[in-house]
Coordinates of C-alpha atoms in Angstrom, one line a residue:
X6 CA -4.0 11.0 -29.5
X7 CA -2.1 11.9 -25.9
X8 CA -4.1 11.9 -23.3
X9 CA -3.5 14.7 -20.3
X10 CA -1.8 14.2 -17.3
X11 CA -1.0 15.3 -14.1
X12 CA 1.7 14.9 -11.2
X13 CA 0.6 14.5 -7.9
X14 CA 3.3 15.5 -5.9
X15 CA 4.0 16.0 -1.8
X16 CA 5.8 18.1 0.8
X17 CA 6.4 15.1 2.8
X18 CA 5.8 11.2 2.8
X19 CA 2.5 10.1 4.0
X20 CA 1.1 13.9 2.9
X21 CA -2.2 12.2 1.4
X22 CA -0.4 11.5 -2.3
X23 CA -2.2 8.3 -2.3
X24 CA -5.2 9.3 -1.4
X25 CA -5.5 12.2 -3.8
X26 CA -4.9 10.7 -6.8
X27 CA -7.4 8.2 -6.0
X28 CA -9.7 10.4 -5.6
X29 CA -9.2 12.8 -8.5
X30 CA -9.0 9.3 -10.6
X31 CA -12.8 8.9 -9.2
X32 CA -14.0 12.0 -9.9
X33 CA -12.5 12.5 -12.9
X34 CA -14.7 8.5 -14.3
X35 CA -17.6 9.8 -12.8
X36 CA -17.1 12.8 -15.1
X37 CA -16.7 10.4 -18.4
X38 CA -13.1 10.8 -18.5
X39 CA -11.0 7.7 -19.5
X40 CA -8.0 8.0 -16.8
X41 CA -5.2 5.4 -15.1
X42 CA -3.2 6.5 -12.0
X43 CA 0.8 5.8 -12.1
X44 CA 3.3 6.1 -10.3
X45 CA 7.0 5.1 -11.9
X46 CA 8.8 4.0 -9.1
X47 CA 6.7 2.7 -5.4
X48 CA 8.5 1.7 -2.0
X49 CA 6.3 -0.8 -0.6
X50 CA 5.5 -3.6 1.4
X51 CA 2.2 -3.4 0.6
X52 CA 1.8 -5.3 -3.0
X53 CA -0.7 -6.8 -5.0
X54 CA -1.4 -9.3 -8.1
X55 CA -2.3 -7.9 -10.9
X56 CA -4.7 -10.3 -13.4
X57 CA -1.6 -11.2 -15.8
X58 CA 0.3 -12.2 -12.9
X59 CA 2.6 -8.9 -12.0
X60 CA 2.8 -7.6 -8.5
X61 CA 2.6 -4.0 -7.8
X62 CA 2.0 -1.4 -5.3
X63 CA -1.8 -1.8 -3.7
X64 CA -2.0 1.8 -3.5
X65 CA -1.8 1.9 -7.5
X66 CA -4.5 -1.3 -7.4
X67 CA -6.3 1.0 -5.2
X68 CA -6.3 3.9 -7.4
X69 CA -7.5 1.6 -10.6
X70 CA -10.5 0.4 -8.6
X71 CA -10.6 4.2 -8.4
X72 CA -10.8 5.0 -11.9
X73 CA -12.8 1.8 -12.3
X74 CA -10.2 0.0 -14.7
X75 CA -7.9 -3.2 -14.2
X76 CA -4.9 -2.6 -12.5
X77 CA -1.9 -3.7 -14.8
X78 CA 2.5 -3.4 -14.4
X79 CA 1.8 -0.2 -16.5
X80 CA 0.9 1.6 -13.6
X81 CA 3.6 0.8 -11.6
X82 CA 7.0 -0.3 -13.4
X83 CA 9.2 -0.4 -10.8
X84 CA 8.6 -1.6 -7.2
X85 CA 11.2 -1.4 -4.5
X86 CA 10.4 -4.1 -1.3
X87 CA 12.6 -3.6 1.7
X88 CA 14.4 -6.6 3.0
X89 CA 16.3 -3.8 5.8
X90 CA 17.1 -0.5 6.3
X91 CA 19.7 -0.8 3.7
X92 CA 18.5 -3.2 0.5
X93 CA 15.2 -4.2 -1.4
X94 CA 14.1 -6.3 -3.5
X95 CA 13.3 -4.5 -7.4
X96 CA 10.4 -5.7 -9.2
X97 CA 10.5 -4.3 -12.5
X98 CA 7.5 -4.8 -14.9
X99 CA 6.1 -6.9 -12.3
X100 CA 8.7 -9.5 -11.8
X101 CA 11.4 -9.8 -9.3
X102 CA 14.8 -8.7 -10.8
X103 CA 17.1 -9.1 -7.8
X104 CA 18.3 -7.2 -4.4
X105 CA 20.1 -3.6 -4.8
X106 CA 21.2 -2.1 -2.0
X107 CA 19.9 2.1 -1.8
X108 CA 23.5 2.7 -2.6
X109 CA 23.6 0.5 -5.3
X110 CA 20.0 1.6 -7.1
X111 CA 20.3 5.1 -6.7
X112 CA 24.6 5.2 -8.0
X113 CA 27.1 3.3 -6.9
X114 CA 28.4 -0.5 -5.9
X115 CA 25.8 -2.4 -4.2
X116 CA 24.5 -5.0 -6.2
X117 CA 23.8 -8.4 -4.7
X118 CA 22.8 -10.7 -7.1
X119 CA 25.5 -12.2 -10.0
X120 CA 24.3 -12.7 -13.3
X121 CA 21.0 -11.1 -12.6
X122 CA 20.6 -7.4 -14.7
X123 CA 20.9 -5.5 -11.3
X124 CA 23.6 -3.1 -10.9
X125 CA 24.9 0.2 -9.5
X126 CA 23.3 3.1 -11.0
X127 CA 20.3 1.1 -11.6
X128 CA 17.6 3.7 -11.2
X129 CA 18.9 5.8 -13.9
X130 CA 18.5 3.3 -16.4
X131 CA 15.1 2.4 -15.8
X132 CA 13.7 6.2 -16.9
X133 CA 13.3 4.9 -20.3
X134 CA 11.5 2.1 -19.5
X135 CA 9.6 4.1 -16.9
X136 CA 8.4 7.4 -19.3
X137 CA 7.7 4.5 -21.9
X138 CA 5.1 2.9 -19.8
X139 CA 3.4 6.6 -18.8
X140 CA 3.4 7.1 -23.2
X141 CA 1.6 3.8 -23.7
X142 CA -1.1 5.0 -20.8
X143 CA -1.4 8.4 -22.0
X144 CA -1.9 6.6 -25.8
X145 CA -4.7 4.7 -24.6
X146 CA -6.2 7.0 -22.2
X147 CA -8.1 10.6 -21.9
X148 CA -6.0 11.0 -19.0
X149 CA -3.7 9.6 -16.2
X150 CA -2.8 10.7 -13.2
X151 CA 0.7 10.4 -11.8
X152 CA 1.6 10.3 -8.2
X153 CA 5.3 11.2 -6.8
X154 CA 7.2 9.7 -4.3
X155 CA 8.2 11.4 -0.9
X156 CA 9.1 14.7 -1.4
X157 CA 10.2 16.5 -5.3
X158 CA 12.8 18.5 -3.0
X159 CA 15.1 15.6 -2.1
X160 CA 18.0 17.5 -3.9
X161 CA 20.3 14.4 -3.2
X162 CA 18.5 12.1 -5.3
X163 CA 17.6 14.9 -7.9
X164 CA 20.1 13.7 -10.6
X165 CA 18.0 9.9 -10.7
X166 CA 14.8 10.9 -10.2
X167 CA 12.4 8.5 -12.3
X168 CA 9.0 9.6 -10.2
X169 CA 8.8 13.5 -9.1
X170 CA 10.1 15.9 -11.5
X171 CA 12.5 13.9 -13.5
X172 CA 9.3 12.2 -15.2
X173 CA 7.5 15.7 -15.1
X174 CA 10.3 17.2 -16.6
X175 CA 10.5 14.7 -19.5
X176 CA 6.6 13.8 -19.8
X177 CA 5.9 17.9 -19.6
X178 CA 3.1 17.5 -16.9
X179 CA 2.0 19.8 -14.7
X180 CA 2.7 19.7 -11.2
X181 CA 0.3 20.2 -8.4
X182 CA 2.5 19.4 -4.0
X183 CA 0.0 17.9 -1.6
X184 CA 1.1 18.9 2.0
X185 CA -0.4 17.6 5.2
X186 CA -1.8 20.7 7.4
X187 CA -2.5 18.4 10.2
X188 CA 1.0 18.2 11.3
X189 CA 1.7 21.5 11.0
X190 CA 4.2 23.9 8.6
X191 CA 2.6 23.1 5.8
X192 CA 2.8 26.8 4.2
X193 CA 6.8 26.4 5.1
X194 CA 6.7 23.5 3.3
X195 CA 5.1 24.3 0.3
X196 CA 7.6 27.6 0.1
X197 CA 10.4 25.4 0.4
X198 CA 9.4 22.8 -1.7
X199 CA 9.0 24.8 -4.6
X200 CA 12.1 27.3 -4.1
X201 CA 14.6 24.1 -3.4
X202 CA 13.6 22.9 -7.2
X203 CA 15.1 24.1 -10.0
X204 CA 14.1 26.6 -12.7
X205 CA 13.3 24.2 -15.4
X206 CA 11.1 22.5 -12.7
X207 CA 9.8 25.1 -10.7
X208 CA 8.1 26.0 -14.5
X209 CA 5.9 22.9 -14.0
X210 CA 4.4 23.4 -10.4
X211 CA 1.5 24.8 -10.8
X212 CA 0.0 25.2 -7.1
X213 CA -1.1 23.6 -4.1
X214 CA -3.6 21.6 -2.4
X215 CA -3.8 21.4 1.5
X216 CA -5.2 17.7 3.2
X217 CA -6.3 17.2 6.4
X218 CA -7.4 20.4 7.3
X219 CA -9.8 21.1 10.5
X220 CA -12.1 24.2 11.4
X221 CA -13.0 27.1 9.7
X222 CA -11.7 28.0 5.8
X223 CA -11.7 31.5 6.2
X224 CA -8.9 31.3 8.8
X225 CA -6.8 29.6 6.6
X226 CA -7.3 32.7 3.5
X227 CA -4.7 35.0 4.5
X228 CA -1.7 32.2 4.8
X229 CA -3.0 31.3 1.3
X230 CA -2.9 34.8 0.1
X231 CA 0.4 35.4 1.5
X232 CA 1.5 32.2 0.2
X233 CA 0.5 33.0 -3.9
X234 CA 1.9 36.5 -2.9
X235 CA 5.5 34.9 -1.8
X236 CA 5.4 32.4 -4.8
X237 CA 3.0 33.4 -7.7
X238 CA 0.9 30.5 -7.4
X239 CA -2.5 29.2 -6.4
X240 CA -4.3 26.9 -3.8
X241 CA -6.3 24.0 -6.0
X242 CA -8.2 23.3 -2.5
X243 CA -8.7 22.9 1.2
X244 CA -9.5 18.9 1.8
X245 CA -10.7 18.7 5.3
X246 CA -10.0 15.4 7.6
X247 CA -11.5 13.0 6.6
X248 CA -11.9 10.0 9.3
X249 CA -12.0 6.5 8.7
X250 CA -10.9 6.3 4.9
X251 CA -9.4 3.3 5.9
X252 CA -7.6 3.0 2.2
X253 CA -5.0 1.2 0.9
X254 CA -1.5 2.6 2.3
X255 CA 2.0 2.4 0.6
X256 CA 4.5 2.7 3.7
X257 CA 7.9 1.9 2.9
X258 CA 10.6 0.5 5.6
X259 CA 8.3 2.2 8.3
X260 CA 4.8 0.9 8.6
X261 CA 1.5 2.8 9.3
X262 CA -1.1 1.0 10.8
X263 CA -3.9 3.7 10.4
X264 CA -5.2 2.1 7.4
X265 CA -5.6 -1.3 9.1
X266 CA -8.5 -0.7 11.0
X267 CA -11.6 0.9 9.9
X268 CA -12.1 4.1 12.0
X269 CA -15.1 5.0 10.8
X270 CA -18.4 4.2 13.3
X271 CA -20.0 0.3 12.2
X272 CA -23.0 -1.1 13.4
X273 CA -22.6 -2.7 16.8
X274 CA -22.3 -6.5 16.9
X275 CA -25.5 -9.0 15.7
X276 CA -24.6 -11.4 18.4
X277 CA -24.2 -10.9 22.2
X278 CA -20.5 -11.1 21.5
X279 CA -17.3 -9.1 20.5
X280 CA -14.7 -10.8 18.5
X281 CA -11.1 -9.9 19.4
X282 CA -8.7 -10.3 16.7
X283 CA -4.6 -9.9 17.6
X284 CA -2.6 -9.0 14.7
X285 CA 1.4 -9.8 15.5
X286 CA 3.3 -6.7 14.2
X287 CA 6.2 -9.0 13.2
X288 CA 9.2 -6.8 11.2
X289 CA 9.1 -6.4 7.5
X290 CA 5.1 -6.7 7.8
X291 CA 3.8 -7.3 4.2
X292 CA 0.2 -6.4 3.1
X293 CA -1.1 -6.2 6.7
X294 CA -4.3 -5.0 4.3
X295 CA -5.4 -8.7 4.7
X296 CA -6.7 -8.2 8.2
X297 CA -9.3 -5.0 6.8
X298 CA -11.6 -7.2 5.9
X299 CA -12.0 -8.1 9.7
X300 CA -11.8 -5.1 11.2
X301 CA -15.0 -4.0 9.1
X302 CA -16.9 -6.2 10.1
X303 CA -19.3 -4.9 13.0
X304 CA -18.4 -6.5 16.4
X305 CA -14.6 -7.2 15.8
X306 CA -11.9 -6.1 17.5
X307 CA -8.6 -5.5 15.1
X308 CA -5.6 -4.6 16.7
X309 CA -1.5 -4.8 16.1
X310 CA 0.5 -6.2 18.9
X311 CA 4.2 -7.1 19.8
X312 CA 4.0 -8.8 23.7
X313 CA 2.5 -12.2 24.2
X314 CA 0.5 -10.3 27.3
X315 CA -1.5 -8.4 24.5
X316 CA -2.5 -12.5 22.6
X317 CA -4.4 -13.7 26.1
X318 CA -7.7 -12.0 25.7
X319 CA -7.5 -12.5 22.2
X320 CA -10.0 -15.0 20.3
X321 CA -8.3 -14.7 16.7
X322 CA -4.4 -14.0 16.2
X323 CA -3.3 -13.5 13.0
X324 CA 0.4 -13.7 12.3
X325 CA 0.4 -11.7 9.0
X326 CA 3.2 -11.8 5.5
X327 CA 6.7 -10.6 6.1
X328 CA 9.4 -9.8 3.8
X329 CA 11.3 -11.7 6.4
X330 CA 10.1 -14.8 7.3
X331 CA 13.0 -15.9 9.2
X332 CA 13.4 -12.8 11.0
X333 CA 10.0 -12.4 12.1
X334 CA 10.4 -16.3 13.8
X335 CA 13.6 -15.2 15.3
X336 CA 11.2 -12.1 16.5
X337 CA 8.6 -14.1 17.4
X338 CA 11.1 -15.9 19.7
X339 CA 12.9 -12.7 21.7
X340 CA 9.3 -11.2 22.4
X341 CA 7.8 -14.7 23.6
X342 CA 4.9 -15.0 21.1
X343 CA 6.6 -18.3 19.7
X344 CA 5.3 -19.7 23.4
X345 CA 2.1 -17.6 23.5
X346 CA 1.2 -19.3 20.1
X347 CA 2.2 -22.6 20.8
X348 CA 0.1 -22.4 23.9
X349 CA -2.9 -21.3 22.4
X350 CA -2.7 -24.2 19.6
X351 CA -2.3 -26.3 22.5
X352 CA -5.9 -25.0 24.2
X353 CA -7.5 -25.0 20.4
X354 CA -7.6 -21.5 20.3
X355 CA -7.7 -20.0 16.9
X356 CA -4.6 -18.7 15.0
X357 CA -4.5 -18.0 11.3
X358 CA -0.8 -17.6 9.4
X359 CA -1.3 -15.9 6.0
X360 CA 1.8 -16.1 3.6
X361 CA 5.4 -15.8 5.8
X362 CA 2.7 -16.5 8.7
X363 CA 1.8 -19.4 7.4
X364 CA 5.4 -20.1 6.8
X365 CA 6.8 -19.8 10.5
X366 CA 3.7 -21.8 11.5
X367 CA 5.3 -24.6 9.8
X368 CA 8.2 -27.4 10.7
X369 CA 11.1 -25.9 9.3
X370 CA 11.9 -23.9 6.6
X371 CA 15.1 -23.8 4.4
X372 CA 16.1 -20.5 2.9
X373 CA 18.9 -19.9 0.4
X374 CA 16.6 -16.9 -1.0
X375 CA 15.3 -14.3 1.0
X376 CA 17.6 -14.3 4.7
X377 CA 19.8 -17.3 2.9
X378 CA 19.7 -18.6 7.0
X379 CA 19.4 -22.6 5.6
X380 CA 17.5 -24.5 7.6
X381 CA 16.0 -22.7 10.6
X382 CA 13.2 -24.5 12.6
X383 CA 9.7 -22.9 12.5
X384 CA 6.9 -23.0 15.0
X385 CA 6.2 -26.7 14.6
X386 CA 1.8 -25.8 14.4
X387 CA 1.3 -27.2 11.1
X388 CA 2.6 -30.5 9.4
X389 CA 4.3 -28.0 6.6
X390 CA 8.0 -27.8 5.2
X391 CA 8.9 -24.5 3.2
X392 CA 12.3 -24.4 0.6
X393 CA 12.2 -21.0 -0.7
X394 CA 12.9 -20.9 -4.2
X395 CA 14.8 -18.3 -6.6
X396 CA 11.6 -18.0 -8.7
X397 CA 8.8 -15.6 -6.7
X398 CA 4.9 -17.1 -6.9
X399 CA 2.8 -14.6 -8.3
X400 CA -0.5 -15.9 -8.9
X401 CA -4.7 -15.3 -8.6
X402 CA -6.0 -18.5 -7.3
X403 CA -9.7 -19.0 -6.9
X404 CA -11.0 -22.0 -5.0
X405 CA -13.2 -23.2 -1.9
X406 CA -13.2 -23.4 1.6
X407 CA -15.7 -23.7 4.4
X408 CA -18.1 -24.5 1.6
X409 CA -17.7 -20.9 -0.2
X410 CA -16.0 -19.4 -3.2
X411 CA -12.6 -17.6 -2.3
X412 CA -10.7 -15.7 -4.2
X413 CA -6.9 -14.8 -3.3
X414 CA -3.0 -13.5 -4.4
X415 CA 0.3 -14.9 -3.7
X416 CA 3.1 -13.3 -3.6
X417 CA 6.0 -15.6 -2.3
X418 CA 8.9 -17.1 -2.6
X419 CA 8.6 -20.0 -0.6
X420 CA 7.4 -23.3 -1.4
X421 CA 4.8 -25.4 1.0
X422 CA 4.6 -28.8 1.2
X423 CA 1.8 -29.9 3.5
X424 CA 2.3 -32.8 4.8
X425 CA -1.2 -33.4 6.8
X426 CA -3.9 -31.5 8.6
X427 CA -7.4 -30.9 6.7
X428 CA -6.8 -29.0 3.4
X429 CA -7.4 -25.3 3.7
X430 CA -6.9 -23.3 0.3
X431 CA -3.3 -24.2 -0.7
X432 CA -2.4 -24.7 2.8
X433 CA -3.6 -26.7 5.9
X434 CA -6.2 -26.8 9.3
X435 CA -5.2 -28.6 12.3
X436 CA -7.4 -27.5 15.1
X437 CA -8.0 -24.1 15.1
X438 CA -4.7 -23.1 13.8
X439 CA -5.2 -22.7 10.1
X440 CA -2.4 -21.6 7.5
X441 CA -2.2 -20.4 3.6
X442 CA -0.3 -18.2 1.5
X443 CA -3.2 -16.3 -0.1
X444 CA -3.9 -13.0 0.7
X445 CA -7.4 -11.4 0.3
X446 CA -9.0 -14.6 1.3
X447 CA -10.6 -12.7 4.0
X448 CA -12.5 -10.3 1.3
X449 CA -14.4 -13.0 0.2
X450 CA -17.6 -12.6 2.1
X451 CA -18.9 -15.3 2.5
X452 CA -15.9 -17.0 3.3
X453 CA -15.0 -14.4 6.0
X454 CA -18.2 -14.8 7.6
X455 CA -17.4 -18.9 7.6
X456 CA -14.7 -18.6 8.9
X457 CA -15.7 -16.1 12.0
X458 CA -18.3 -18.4 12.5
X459 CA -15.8 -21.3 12.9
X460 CA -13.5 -19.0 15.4
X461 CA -16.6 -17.9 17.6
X462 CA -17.2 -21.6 18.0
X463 CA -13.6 -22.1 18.7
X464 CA -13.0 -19.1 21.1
X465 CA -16.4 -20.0 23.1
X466 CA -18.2 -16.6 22.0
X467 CA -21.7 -15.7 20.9
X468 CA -20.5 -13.3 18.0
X469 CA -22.4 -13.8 14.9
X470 CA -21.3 -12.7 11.4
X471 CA -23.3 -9.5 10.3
X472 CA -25.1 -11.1 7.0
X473 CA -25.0 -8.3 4.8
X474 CA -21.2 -7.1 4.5
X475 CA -20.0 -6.3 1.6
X476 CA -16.0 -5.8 1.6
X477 CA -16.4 -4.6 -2.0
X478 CA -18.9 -2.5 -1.2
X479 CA -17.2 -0.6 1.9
X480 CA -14.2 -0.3 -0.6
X481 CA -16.4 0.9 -2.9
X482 CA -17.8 3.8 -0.7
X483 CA -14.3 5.0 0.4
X484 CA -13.5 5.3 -3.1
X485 CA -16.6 7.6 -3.9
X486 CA -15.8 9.5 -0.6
X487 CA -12.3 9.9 -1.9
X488 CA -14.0 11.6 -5.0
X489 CA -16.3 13.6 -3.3
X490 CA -13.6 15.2 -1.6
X491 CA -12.0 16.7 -4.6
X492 CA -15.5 17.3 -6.0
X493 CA -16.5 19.5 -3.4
X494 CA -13.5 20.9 -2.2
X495 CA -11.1 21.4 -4.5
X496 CA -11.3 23.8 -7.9
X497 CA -12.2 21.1 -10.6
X498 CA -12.1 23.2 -13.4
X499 CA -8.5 24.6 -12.4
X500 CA -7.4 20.7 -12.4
X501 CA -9.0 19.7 -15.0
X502 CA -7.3 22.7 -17.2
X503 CA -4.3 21.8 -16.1
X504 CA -4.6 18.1 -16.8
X505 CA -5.9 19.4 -20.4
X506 CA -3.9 22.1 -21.4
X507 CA -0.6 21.9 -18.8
X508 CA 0.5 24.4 -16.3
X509 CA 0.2 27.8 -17.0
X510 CA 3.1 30.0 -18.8
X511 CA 5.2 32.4 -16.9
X512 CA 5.1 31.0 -13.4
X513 CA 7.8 33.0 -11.5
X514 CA 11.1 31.9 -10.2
X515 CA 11.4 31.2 -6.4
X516 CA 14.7 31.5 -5.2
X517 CA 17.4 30.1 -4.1
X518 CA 16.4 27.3 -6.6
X519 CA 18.0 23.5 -6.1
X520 CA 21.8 24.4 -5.4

């Protein structure tokens, strides 16, 4: 039996895609209903290790915790990871398949890696593969909900689409455009979204659903009339804005920070102290999520900084994963944080490198791979040496540190060898700088509070670790938010009709229609 489905599409990037589908996936399990999020093709930095060892988009790992079943490559079969403005890295299925350039994936020459499967035009031949992956979900669930990718009205990328209404189109599911009120034009958007589309998919958008919205409802009524008037189609919901959600974001090339840092209220701190944590925003930033862990807990201090000014009052700096490794040490250089660093190593003042931070930390590091740079020298605060190899590390590793469990992800390409220090997960301790390449470590709660007890003692502060933080838990809680926002303020029977029975015949025509 095919399970329903439904396309969660957006006027804009960054429109609350995500976050909806998440929280329709929660609602919809708390209901009894089997369902899996997916999304065909994901732009992201932001990546995660699924438990048979294939990386995809954390928003899509996100949204499984949603619907309270294990993320897998289903969900997301294709995965784009900038390496520039102008080329990513593909992962298809979960495993890296080469560098495209945009020109190259979307038509055209561009491909830049010989004897690899990777060619121009290579979007278009992964909709198979793609629509295959939503069947197997729909076989094996009561439904599953789909989210798009930037806008369904980019008209120049139409002819390849493999997430918006190409797969809607082909998989038949109903449509319903998420537009972000908060920045304004949303009912222009909404109007133009759905008259830029053609006929054949204009059929399938079935209505609307405004995030972020703030004050009073009934002022909003008569731009919603006007706007089923104008296009013969419904608002699903008013979600108001919602502060410190603090959920998993997707960004591509251009990185929000909002979901870094809790911004809802915590308790204040246990001990007499603050801890200030320093996060370098180095370029190609990858899975900055690692730092969320701190900034929930009450009494830190999480914040993203690019001048060596902004490291002095801080007692933690973190120098996160890149998709650059090379080019965040040459960064780290221009801005003068290479020195800032070095300095503070030299006081024994803490710094943590997690994956391409643990990397630049290191001796040297010699790269054929990912900047293909040879050997460039790194920081020189760990006894490591790094060869980047062809073949990417994706892994779960579970081990010990600061006498507690930890659990972790890699995602990498290059290869540590550790040649001293005190052993710290698969990397190394000496002083108080530490370095690893697992992500999530910081999840782990007892670990994390170790660990902020050991850079308290470092930094000289009376902070102590709140004893009864549960990562998990706070996740857990935004995900049931997340749900109780569609429960409460969208139409759940609507949705749930259309996820059932499709989107409703004779929808009329908006014109001018895609050109």
């Amino acid at each position: 039996m095919r399970g329903g489905g439904l396309l969660v599409a957006g006027t804009t990037s960054d429109a609350g895609k995500s976050v909806v589908t998440a929280g329709i996936c929660r609602w919809l399990v708390r209901q009894g209903v089997k369902v899996a999020p997916f999304k065909g093709q994901n732009m992201s930095l932001n990546s995660f290790v699924t438990r048979e060892g294939a990386e995809i988009g954390r928003a899509q790992a996100m949204q499984a915790q949603a619907a309270r079943v294990e993320p897998t490559a289903l969900m997301n079969p294709v995965l784009l990871k900038p390496g520039s403005d102008r080329s990513s890295q593909v992962v298809l299925m979960g495993k890296p398949v080469g560098e495209l350039s945009a020109r190259g994936f979307f038509g055209g020459p561009g491909g830049s890696s010989p004897g690899k499967m990777l060619h121009g035009g290579r979007q278009k031949e992964l909709f198979e593969p793609v629509l295959a992956c939503l069947e197997e979900l729909r076989a094996t669930h009561d439904a599953v909900i789909c989210e798009g990718a930037g806008s369904p009205a980019e008209i120049n990328l139409r002819r390849t689409d493999i997430v918006n209404m190409g797969i809607a189109r082909a998989a038949r599911l109903p449509v319903v455009v998420v537009g972000d009120i908060d920045r304004g034009g949303v009912f222009a958007q909404f109007f133009g979204t759905t008259a830029l589309l053609a006929p054949e998919d204009q059929e399938l958008v079935a209505g609307y659903l405004v995030n972020k919205f703030r004050g009073d409802v009934t002022l909003l009524e008569p731009g919603l009339d006007m706007l089923h008037g104008l296009t013969g189609r419904r608002t699903f919901g008013v979600l108001p804005y919602a502060h410190g959600l603090g959920i998993d974001e997707e960004d591509g090339l251009r990185v929000s920070l909002r979901g870094a840092v809790r911004e809802s209220v915590v308790a204040p701190p246990v001990g007499a102290d603050v801890l200030r944590v320093a996060v370098c925003a180095v370029p190609l930033m990858s899975n900055f999520t690692d730092v969320d862990a701190l900034a929930a807990e009450p009494g830190v201090i999480v914040r993203f900084v690019d001048r060596p000014e902004e490291l002095a009052d801080a007692d933690l700096v973190v120098v996160p994963g890149t998709r650059g490794t090379v080019k965040a040490l040459a960064w780290l250089r221009e801005r003068g944080l290479a020195d800032a660093l070095a300095r503070r190593a030299a006081e024994g003042r803490p710094v943590l490198g997690i994956c391409g931070g643990f990397q630049a930390l290191g001796e040297h590091i010699d790269d054929e791979v990912e900047s293909r740079a040879g050997t460039v020298d790194g920081l020189g605060l760990l006894p490591v040496r790094v060869r980047f190899a062809p073949e990417k590390t994706l892994a779960r590793p579970v081990g010990e540190a600061l006498g507690e469990r930890v659990e972790g992800y890699e995602i990498h390409h290059g290869v540590a060898e550790v040649l001293g220090g005190e052993a710290f997960l698969d990397g190394c301790r000496v002083g108080a700088v530490w370095g690893t390449h697992w992500h999530g470590s910081l999840e782990s709660d007892g670990f994390r509070r170790a660990f902020l007890r050991e850079v308290a003692a470092a930094a000289g502060r009376a902070f102590v670790p709140a004893p009864d933080i549960s990562f998990g838990a706070l996740r857990e809680e935004q995900l049931d938010r997340l749900g109780d926002l569609i429960e409460e303020h969208a139409d759940t029977g609507a949705l749930l009709r259309l996820i059932e029975k499709g989107a409703p015949a004779g929808l009329p025509f908006v014109p001018p229609g895609a050109p």
